[in-house]
Short mmCIF file of C-alpha atoms in Angstrom, two decimals:
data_model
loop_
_atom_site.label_atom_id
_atom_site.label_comp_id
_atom_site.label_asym_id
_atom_site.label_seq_id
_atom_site.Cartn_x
_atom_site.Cartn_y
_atom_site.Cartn_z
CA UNK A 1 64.27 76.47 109.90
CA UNK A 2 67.01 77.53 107.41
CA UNK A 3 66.80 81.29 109.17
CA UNK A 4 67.06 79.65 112.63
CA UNK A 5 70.01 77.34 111.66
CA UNK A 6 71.69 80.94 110.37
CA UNK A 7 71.06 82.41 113.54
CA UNK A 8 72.76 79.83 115.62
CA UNK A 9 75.54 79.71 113.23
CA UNK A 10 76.13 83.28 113.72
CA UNK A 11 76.18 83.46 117.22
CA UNK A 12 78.43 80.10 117.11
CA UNK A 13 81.14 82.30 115.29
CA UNK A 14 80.74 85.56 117.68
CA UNK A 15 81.10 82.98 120.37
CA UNK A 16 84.00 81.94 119.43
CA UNK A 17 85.66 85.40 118.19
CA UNK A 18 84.93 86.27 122.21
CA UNK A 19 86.34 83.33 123.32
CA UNK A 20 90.21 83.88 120.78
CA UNK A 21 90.05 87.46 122.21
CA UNK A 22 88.49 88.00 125.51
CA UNK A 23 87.90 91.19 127.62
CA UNK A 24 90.10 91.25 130.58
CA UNK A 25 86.90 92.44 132.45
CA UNK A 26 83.44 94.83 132.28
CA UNK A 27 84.00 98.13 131.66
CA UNK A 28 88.15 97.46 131.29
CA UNK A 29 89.89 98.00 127.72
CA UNK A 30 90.11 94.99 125.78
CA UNK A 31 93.21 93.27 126.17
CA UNK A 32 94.31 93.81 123.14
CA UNK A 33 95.05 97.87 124.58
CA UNK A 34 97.10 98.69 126.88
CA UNK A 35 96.91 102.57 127.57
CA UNK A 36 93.85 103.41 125.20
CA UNK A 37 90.88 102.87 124.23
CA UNK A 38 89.91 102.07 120.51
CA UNK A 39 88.84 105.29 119.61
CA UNK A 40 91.98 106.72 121.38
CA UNK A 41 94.17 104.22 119.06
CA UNK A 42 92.17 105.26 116.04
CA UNK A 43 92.78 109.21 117.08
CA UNK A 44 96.66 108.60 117.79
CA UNK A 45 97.22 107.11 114.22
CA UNK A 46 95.34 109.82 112.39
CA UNK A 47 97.29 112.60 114.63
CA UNK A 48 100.49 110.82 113.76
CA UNK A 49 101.09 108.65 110.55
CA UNK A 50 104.53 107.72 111.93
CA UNK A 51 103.49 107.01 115.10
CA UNK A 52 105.20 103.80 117.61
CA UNK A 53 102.29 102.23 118.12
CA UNK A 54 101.62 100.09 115.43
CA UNK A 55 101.98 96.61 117.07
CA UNK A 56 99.32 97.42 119.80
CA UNK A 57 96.86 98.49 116.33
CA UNK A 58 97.75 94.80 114.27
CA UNK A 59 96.90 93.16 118.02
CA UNK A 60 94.09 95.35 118.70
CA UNK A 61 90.71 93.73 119.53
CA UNK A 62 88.10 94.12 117.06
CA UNK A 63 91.20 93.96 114.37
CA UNK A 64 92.20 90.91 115.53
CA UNK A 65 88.61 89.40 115.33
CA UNK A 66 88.37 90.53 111.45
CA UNK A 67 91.52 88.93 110.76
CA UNK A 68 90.54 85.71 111.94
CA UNK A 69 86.90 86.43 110.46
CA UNK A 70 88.83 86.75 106.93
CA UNK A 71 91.18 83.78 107.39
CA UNK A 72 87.88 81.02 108.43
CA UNK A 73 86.00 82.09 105.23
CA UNK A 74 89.03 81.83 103.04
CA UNK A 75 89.94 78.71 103.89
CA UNK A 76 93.08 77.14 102.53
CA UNK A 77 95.17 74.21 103.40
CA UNK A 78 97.58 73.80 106.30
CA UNK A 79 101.01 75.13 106.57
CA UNK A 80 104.37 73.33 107.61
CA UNK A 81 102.85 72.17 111.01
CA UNK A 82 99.39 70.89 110.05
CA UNK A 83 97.13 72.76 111.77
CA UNK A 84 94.25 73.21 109.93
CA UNK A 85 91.71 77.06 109.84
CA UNK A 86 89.12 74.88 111.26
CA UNK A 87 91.74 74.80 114.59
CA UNK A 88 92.72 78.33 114.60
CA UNK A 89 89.87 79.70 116.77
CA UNK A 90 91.01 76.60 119.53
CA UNK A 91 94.67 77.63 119.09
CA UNK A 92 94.20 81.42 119.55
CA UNK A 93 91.92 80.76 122.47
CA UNK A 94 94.66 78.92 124.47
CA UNK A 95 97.55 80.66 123.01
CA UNK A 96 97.02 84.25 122.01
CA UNK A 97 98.16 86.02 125.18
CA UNK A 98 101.30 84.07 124.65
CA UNK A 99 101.69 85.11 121.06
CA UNK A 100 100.58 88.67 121.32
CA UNK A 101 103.43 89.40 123.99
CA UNK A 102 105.88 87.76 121.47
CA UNK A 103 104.26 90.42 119.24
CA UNK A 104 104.43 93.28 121.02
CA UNK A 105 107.75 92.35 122.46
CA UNK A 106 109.11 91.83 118.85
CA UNK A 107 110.17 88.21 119.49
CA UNK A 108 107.37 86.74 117.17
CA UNK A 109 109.06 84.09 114.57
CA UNK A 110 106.75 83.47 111.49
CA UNK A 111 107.61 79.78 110.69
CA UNK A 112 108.58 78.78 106.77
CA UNK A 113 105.85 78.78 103.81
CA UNK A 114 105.04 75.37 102.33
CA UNK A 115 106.18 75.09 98.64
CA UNK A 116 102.67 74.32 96.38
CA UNK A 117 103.40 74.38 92.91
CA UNK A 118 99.64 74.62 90.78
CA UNK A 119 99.43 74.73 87.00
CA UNK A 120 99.13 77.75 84.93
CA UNK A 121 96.88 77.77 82.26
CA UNK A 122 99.10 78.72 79.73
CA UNK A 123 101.65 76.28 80.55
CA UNK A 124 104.20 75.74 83.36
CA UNK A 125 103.55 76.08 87.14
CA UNK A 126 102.60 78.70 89.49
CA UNK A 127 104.95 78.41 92.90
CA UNK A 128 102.88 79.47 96.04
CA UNK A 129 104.12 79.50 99.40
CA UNK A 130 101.44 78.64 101.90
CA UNK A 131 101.89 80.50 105.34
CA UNK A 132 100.68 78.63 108.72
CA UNK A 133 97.28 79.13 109.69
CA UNK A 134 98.60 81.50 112.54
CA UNK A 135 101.17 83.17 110.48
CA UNK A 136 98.32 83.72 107.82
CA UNK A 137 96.02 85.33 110.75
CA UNK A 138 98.82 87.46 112.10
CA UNK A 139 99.51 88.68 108.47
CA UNK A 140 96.36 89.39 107.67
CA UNK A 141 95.97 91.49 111.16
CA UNK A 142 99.48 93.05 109.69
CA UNK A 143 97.71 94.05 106.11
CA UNK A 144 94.68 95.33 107.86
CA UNK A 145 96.48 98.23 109.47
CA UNK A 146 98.64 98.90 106.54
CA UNK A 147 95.77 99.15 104.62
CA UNK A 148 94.28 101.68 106.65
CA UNK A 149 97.02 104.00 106.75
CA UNK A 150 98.24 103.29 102.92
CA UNK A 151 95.07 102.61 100.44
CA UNK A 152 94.13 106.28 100.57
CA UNK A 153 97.40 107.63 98.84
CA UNK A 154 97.80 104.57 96.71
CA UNK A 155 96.82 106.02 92.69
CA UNK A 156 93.08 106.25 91.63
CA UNK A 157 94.80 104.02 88.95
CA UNK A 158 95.68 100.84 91.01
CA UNK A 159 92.87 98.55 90.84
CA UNK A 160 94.23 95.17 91.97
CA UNK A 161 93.63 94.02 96.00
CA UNK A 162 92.89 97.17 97.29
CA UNK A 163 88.90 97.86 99.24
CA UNK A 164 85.78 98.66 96.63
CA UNK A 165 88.65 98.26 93.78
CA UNK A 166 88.14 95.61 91.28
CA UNK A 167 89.39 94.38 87.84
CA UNK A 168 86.00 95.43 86.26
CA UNK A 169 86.78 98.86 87.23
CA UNK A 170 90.15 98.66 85.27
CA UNK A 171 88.47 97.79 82.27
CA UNK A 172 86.04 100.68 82.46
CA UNK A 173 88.64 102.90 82.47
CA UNK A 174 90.77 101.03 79.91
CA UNK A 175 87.32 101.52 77.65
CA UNK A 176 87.48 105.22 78.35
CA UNK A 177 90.68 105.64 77.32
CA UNK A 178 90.38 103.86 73.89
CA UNK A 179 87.11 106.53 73.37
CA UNK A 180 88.79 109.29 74.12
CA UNK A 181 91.52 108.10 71.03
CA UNK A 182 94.17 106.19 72.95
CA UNK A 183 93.98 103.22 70.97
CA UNK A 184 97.69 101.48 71.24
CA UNK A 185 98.45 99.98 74.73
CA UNK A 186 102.20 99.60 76.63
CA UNK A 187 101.50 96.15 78.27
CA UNK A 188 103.99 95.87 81.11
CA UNK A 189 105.01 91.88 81.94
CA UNK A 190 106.84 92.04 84.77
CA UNK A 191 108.94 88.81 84.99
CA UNK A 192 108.05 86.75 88.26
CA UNK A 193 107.39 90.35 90.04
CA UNK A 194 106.33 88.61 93.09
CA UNK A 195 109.63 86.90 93.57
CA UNK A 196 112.05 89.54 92.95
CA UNK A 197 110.78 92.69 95.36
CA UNK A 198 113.83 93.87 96.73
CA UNK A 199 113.51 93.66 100.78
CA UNK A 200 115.31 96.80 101.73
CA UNK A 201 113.78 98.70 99.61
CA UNK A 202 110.43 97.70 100.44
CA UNK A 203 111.23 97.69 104.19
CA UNK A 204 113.04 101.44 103.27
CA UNK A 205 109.57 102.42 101.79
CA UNK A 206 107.34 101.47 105.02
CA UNK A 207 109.88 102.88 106.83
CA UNK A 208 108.74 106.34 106.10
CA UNK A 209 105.48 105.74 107.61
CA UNK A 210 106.03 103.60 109.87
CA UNK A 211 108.64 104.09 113.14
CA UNK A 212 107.22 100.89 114.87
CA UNK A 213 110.79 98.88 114.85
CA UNK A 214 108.48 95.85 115.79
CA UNK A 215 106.54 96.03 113.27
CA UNK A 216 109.41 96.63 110.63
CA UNK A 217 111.13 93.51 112.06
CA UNK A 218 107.76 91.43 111.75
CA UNK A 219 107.56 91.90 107.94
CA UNK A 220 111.03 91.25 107.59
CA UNK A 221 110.66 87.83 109.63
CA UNK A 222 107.79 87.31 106.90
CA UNK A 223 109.92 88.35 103.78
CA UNK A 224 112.60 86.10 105.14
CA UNK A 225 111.08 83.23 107.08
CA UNK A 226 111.97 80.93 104.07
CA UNK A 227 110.39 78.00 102.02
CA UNK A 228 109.81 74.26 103.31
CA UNK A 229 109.76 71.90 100.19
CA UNK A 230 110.53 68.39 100.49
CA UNK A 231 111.55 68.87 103.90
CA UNK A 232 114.21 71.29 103.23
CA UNK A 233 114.24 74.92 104.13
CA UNK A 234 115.58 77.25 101.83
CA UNK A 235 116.01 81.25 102.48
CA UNK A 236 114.35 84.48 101.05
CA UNK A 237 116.65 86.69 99.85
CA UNK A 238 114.32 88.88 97.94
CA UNK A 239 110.63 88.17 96.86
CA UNK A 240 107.04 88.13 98.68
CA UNK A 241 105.49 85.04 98.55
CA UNK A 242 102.48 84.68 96.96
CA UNK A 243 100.07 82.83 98.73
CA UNK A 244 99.64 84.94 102.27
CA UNK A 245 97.58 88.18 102.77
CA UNK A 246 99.83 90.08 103.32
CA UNK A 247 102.07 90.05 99.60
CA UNK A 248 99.19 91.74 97.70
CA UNK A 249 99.52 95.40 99.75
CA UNK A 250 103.59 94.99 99.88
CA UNK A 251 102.96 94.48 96.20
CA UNK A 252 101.39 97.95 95.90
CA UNK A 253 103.24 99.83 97.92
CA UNK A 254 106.32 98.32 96.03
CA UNK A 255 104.43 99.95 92.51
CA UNK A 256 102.95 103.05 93.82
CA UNK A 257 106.02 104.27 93.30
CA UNK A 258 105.79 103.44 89.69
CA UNK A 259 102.19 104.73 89.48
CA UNK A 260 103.71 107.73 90.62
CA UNK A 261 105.93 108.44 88.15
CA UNK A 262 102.94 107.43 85.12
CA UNK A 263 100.98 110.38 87.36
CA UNK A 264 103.91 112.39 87.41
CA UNK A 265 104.95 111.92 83.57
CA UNK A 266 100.77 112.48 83.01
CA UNK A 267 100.47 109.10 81.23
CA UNK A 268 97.06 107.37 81.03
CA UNK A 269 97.29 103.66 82.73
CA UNK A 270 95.47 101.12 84.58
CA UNK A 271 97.41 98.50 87.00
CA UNK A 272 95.98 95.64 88.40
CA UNK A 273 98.75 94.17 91.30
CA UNK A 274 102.05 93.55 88.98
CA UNK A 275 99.64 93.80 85.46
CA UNK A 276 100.21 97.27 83.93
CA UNK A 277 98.83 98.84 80.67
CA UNK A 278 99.83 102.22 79.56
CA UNK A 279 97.47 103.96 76.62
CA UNK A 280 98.95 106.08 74.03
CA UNK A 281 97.80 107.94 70.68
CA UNK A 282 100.33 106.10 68.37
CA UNK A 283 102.58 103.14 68.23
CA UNK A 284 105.90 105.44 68.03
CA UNK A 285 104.54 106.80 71.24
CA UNK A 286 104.20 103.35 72.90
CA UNK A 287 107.64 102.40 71.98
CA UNK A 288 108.75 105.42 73.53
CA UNK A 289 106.92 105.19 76.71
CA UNK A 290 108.24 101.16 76.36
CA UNK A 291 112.02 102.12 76.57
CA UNK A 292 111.40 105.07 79.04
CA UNK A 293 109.24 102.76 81.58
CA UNK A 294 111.22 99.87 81.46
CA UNK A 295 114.47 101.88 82.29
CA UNK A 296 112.79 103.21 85.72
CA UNK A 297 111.74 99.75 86.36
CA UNK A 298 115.31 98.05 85.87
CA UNK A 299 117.14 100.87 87.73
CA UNK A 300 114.95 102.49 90.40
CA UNK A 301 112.71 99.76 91.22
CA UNK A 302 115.38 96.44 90.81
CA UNK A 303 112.46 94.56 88.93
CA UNK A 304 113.21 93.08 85.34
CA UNK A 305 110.39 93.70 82.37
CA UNK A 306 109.28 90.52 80.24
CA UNK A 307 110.55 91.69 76.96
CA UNK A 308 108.72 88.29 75.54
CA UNK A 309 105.49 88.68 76.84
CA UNK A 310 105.30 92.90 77.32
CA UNK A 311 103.95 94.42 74.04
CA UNK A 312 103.27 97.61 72.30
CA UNK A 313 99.77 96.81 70.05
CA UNK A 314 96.16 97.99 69.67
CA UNK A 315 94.37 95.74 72.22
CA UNK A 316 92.13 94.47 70.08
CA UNK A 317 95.49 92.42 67.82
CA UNK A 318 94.85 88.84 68.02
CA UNK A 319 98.71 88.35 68.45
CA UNK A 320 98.49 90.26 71.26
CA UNK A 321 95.73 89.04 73.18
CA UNK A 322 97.38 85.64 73.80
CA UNK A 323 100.12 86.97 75.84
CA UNK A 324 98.33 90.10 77.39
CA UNK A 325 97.38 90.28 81.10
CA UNK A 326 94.47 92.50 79.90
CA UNK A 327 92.55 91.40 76.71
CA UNK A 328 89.39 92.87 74.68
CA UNK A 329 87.35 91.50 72.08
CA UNK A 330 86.63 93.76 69.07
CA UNK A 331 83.52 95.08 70.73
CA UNK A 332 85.14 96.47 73.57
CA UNK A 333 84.32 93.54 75.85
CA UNK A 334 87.19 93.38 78.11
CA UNK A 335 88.13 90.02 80.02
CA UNK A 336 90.85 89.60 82.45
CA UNK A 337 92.28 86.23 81.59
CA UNK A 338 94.81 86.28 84.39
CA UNK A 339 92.27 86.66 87.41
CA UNK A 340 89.85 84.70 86.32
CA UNK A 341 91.89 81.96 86.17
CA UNK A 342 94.08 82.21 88.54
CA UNK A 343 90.97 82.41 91.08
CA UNK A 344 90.13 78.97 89.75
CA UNK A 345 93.38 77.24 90.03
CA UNK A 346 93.54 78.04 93.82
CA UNK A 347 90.97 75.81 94.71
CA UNK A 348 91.22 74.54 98.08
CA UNK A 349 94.62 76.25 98.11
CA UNK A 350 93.07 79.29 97.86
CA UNK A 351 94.59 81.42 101.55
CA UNK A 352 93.39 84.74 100.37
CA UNK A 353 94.61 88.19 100.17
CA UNK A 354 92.57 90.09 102.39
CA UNK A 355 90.09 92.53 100.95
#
């Protein structure tokens, strides 16, 4: 019975996937091309990284239907206009040729994020800003195809949001590094990272991979669509909201550049999204590698270091594990503290971040 009620379920989903993103007809491309085939679109990107056709990939077909597959089982509440993911599938079915020619036109307006302020567990709050259901689907189509193109040259050290990555793989490495003698750790706080990325430079860094002008202009639109609290819109200047799929890959593409620069200087680190530990020999090191760091951070990538809550320490200091992003117990036995709860205080908030 259970197996049966599965079945139906399934095909109830593919159903509607079919019905948000017909066919235009047998044996025709899917609607979502238009001059291509998949396999042609797939061949065209890996020919040319910076190629123009990046809109018709985010509105292609079968990318399309994963988005929206990602967005029903994450769930989340409603945006500004109340629409629930429960009503997406109705929405895109009556609306989506309307909204992929704003798309591929470049006249697509992402409305504001909803202000939801949740409780940290150390104290004070944690401000989210919950995208539409549709503006959440359309990102998520958005950090699909970055993904693609980017997660490949991200650093075998970035471990936060990224596919088969995870935070348990950040603390195997962090392990191997204390057994191979690297027993004091640089832990990097970087103060409300999230809402300080600087737009033109992130925008500056896509740039060089991507030439689609529409799709430029659509993450800017994202970046800047603003927040809606208390009825009151107020603009982005700089920032990427957290609380839509698409801030966790800005967020590395924004720090490869610093993983970079650890790979370049040959430093051992791990970094999980804006959480970054460096491992050194000796606490004169780590003070070194302290200043040095922080001075790349504050004048090449505009983002301001935590001097409160960033640390030079052996990871095992009891002082230190109350503030650290990345804690161990004496036997090695490394928690994330951060994740774990933060995973727990979204709750029904919870929009996800792709994956």
């Amino acid at each position: 019975m259970s197996t049966r009620r599965d079945s139906t379920t399934d095909k109830r989903q593919k159903s509607q996937y079919c019905l948000a993103f017909p066919e235009e007809s047998r044996g025709a491309a899917p609607m979502a091309f238009e001059g291509g085939t998949e396999s042609e679109l797939a061949k065209r990107r890996a020919e040319s990284p910076t190629s123009e056709q990046w809109m018709e990939e985010v509105c292609e077909r079968e990318n399309c239907k994963q988005a929206l597959r990602r967005v029903k089982a994450n769930k989340g509440s409603p945006g500004i206009d109340g629409i629930t993911v429960e009503k997406l599938s109705g929405h895109l079915k009556e609306h989506w040729p309307a909204i992929r020619e704003q798309l591929l036109s470049g006249t697509y307006r992402p409305q504001p994020v909803k202000r939801v302020e949740i409780p940290k567990p150390d104290g004070g709050v944690r401000k989210l800003g919950i995208p539409t259901v549709l503006d959440r689907f359309i990102q998520q189509a958005v950090m699909q195809a970055l993904q693609r193109s980017w997660d490949g040259t991200f650093s075998e050290h970035s471990y936060g949001f990224r596919p088969k990555r995870s935070a348990h793989q950040a603390v195997a490495k962090a392990q191997q590094y204390q057994a191979e003698g690297y027993r004091w750790v640089v832990d990097l706080d970087l103060e409300k990272f999230f809402d300080r990325v600087n737009h033109d430079r992130l925008l500056a860094k896509i740039a060089e991979r991507v030439s689609d002008k529409r799709l430029l202009k659509l993450i800017r639109a994202f970046l800047r669509a603003g927040v809606m609290e208390n009825g009151l819109v107020s603009p982005a200047e700089e920032g990427t909201p957290q609380g839509g799929p698409l801030s966790p890959v800005l967020s590395n593409i924004v720090l490869n550049e610093l993983d970079q620069e650890l790979e370049r200087r040959g430093h051992r680190f791990t970094r999980y999204a804006d959480d970054c530990n460096i491992y050194v020999r000796s606490r004169q090191a780590g003070e070194r590698v302290m200043r040095s760091v922080t001075r790349l951070l504050t004048t090449k990538l505009k983002l301001r270091v935590n001097r409160e809550k960033s640390a030079v320490a052996r990871p095992w200091g009891n002082s230190w594990d109350s503030a650290s992003r990345i804690t161990s117990n004496r036997r090695g036995a490394w928690r994330r503290k951060r994740w774990h709860g933060s995973r727990s205080e979204f709750g029904n908030l919870r929009v996800g971040h792709g994956g």
